[in-house]
C-alpha positions as CSV (number, residue, x, y, z in Angstrom):
1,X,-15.2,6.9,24.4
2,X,-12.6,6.2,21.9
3,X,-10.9,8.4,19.7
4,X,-8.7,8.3,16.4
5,X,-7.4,10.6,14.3
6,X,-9.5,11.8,10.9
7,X,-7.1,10.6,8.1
8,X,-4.0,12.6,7.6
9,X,-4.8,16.0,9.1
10,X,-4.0,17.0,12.5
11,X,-7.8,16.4,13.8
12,X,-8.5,13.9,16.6
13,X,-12.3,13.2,16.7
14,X,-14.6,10.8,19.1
15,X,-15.4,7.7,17.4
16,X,-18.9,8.5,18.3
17,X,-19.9,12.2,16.7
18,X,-23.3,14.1,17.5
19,X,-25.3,14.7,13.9
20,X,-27.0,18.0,14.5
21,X,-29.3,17.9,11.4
22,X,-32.5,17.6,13.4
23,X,-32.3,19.6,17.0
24,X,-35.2,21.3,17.8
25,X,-33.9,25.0,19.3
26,X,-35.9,24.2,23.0
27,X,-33.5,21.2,23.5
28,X,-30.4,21.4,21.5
29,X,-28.1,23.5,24.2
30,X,-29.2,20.2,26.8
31,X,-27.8,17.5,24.4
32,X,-24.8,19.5,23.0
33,X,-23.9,19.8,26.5
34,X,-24.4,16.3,27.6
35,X,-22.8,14.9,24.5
36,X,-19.8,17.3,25.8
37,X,-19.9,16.5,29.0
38,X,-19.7,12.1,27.8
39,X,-16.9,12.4,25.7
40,X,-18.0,13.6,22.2
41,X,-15.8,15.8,20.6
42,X,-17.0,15.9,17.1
43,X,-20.2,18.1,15.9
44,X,-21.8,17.9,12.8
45,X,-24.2,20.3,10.7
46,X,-24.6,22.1,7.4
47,X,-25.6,25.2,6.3
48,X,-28.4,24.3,4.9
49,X,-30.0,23.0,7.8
50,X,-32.8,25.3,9.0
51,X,-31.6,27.6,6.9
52,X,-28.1,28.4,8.8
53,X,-30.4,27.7,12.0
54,X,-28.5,24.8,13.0
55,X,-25.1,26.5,12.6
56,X,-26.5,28.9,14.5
57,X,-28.0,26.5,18.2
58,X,-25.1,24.5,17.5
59,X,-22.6,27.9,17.5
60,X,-24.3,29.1,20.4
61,X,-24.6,25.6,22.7
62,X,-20.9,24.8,22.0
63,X,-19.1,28.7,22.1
64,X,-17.8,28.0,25.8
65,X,-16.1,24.3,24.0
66,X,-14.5,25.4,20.9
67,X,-11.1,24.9,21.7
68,X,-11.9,21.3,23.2
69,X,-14.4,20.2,20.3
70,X,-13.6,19.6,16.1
71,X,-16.7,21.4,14.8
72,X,-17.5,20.1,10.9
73,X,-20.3,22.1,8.9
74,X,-21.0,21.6,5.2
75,X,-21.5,24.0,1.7
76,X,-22.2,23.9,-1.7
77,X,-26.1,23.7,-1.9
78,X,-27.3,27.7,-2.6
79,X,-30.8,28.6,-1.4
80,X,-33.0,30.0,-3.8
81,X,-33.4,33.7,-3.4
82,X,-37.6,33.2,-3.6
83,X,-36.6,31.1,-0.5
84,X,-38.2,28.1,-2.3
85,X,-35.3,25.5,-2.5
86,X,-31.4,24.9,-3.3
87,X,-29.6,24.7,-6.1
88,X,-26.1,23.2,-6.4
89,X,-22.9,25.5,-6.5
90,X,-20.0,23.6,-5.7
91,X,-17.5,26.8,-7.5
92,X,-15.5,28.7,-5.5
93,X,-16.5,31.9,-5.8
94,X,-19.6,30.4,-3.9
95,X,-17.7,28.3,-1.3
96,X,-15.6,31.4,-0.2
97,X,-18.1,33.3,0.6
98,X,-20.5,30.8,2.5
99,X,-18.0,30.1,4.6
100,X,-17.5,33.9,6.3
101,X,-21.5,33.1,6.9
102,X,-21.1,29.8,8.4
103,X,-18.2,31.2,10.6
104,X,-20.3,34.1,11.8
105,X,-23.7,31.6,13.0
106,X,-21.1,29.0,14.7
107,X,-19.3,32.0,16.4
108,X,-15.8,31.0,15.6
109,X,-13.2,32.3,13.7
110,X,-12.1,29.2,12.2
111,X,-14.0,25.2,10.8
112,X,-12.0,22.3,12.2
113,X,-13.7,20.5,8.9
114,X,-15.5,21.8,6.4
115,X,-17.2,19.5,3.7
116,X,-18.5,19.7,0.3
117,X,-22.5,19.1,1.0
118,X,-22.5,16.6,-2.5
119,X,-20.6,16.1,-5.8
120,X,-21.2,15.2,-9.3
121,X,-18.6,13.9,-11.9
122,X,-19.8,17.5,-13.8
123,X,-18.7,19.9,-11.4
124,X,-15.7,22.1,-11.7
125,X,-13.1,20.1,-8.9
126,X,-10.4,21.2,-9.4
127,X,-12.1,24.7,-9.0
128,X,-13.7,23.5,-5.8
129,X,-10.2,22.1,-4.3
130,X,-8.6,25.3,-4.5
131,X,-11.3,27.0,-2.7
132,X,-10.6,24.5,0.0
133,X,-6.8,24.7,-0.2
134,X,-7.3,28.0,0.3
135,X,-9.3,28.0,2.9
136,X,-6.5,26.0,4.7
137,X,-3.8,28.4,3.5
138,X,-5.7,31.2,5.2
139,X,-6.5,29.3,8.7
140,X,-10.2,29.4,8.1
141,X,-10.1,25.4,8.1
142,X,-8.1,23.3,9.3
143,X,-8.8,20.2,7.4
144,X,-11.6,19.7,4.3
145,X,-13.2,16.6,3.2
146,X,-16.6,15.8,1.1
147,X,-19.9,14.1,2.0
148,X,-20.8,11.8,-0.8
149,X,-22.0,8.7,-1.9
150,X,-20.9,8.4,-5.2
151,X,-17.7,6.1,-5.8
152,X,-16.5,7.5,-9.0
153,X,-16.6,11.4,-7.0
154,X,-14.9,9.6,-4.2
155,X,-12.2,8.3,-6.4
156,X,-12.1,12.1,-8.0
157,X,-11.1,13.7,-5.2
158,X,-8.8,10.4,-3.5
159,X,-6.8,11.1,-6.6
160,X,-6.6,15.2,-6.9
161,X,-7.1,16.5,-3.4
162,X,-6.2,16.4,0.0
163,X,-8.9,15.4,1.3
164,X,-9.3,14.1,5.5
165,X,-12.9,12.4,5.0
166,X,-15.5,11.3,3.4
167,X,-19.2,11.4,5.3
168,X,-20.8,8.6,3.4
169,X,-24.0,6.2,4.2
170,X,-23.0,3.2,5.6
171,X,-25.2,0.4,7.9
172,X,-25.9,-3.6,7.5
173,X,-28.6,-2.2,5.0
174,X,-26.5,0.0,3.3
175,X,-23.4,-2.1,2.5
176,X,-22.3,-0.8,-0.9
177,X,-19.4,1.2,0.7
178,X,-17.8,-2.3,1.0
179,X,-17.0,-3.0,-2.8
180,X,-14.7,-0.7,-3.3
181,X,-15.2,2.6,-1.1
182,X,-13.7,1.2,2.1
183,X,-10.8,-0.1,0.8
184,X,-10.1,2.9,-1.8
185,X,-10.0,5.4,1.4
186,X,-8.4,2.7,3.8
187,X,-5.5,2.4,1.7
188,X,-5.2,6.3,1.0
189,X,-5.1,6.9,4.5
190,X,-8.5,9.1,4.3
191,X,-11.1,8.5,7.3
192,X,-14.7,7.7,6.5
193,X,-17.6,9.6,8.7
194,X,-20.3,7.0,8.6
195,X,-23.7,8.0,8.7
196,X,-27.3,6.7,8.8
197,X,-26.2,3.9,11.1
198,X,-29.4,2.7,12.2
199,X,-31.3,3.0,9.0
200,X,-33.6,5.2,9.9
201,X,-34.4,3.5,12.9
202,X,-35.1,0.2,11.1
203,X,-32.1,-1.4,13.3
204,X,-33.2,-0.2,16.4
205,X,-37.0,-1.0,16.9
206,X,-38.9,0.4,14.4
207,X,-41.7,-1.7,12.1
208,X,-40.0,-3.1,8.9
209,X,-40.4,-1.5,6.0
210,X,-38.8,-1.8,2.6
211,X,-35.0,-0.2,2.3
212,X,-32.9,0.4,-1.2
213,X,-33.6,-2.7,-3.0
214,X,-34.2,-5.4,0.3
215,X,-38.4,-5.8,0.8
216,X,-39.8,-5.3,4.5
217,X,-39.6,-9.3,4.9
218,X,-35.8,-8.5,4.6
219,X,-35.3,-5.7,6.4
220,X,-37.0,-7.6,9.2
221,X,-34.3,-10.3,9.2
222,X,-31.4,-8.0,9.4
223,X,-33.0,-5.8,12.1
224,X,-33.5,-9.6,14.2
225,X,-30.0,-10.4,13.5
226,X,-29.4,-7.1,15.6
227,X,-31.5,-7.6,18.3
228,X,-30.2,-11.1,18.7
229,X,-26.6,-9.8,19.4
230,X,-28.2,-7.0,21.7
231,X,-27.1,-7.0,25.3
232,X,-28.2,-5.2,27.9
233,X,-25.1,-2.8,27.5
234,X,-25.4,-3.3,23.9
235,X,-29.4,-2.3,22.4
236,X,-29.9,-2.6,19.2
237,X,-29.2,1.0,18.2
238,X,-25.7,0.5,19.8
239,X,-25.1,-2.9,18.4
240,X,-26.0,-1.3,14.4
241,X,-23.8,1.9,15.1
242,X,-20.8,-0.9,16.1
243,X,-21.3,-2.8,12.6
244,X,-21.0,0.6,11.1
245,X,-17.6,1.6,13.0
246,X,-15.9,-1.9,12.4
247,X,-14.4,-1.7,9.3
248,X,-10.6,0.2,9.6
249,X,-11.4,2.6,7.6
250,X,-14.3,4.2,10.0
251,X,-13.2,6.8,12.0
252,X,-16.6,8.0,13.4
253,X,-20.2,7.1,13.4
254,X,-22.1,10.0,12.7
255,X,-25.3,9.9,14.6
256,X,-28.6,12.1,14.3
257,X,-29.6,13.1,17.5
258,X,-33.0,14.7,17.8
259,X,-34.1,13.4,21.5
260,X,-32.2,12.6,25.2
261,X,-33.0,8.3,24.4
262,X,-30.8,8.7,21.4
263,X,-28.0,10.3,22.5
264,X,-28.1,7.8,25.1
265,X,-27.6,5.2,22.5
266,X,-25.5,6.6,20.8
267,X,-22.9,7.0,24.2
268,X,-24.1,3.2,24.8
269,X,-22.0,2.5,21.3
270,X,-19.3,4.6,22.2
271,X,-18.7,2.5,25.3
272,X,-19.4,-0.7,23.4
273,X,-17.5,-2.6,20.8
274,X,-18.3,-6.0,18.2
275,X,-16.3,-8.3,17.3
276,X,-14.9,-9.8,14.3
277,X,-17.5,-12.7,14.6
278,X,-20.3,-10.9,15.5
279,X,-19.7,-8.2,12.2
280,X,-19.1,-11.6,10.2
281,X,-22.9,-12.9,11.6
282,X,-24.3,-9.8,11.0
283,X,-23.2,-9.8,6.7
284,X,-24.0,-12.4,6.6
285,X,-28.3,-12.4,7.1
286,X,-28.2,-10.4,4.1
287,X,-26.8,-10.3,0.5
288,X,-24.7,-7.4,0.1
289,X,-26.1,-4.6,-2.0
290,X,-23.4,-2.5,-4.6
291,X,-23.8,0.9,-6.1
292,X,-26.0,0.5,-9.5
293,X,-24.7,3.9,-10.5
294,X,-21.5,6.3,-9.9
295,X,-19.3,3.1,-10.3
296,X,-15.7,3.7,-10.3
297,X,-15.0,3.0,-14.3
298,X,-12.6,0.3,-13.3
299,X,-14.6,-1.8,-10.9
């Protein structure tokens, strides 16, 4: 397992992170442990995960580890009080007091990285930084960063915060990071958290099926390219996580693990790598796709 540090903070994470969106409560103490014992250091969730459940196994599973793991959890979407849905609150008020919350299910007393769950070009940032800043002022975080898709937020918060990541989509389906994301954070010194690397399994063995704008016939030509570059120290699921770590400005591959097999692939990729022909071969099945929306205004 490699590891590198997450932009300019003082975090050093495992190049390979656990996504803890979809453990089930009879197995998630099992693969938080094994994903310890191999080498993974960083653990993602939200609060909005099982309602706080998630926050809460992943708390409980990694409580013995705190000191030895950089722990990331998420805000800013507000359950409805009916219990039926979420509504967007990215204000501070709101992210100050989810936090205490979040601390209290992960059983710690401070977030190594805690990340705005979203963003639009409407909401109040500069309102939302200072929640963060202060956050960091008061020990509660040690570093803050935002999970997002959208360039032109992206290139919001690049310019006005101190931001040490940005968790963003990224996968040979899923190339619109590359126009002008990638670079934008590369050069700022700000790490990028990739996630979906597999395409929801579309890399990695499942039947082709039609993804963003590229039709099932497509799909199935990228998801060959993979397989014939697989090894058998590199599957297929590895071998897509790689493409998604090989641009400089990747500092993790954030992977959802749900079962034993794909934590196992997901430590295959950590003890794998690709190289600059292979990520070339790969690109190059496929037209890149770019962002038909949230486009930074001078792209």
């Amino acid at each position: 397992m490699k590891y590198t540090r997450l932009g300019s903070s003082e975090l050093v994470v495992s190049e390979i992170a656990f996504g803890g969106m979809s453990l089930q409560k009879d197995t998630a103490t099992k693969l938080l442990q094994k994903a310890f014992d191999e080498g993974i250091t960083l653990f993602d969730t939200a609060d909005i995960y099982d309602q706080g459940e998630n926050e809460r196994l992943m708390g409980e599973a990694l409580k013995d580890h705190r000191k030895e793991i950089v722990l990331a959890t998420k805000v800013g979407n507000q359950e409805r009080a009916d219990g039926k849905g979420w509504d967007w609150n990215p204000t501070k008020g709101y992210i100050l007091t989810s936090v205490e919350k979040s601390l209290k299910r992960l059983q710690t007393d401070y977030l190594d990285l805690y990340q705005l769950h979203g963003g639009t070009m409407d909401d109040p940032m500069d309102e939302t930084i200072e929640a963060f800043e202060l956050l960091k002022e008061q020990g509660k975080i040690r570093a803050y960063g935002i999970s997002s898709i959208r360039p032109n937020v992206i290139e919001q918060y690049v310019n006005r915060s101190n931001i040490a990541s940005v968790m963003m989509q990224y996968n040979l389906l899923d190339r619109r990071p590359e126009e002008t994301c990638l670079e934008l954070l590369h050069q700022h010194g700000i790490s990028v958290l990739a996630r979906g690397s597999v395409a929801k399994g579309l890399l990695a063995g499942k039947p082709a099926d039609t993804y963003l704008n590229y039709t099932a016939e497509e799909v199935r030509a990228a998801a060959e390219a993979v397989q014939a570059l697989s090894t058998n120290e590199r599957n297929p699921a590895a071998t897509a996580i790689r493409y998604a770590l090989y641009p400089p400005a990747v500092a993790a591959a954030v992977v959802g693990v749900r079962t034993a097999e794909q934590l196992q692939d997901a430590l295959r990729a950590g003890d794998a790598s690709l190289g600059a022909e292979e990520y070339a071969e790969l690109g190059a099945v496929l037209a890149a796709n770019n962002y038909q929306e949230h486009r930074i205004s001078a792209s």
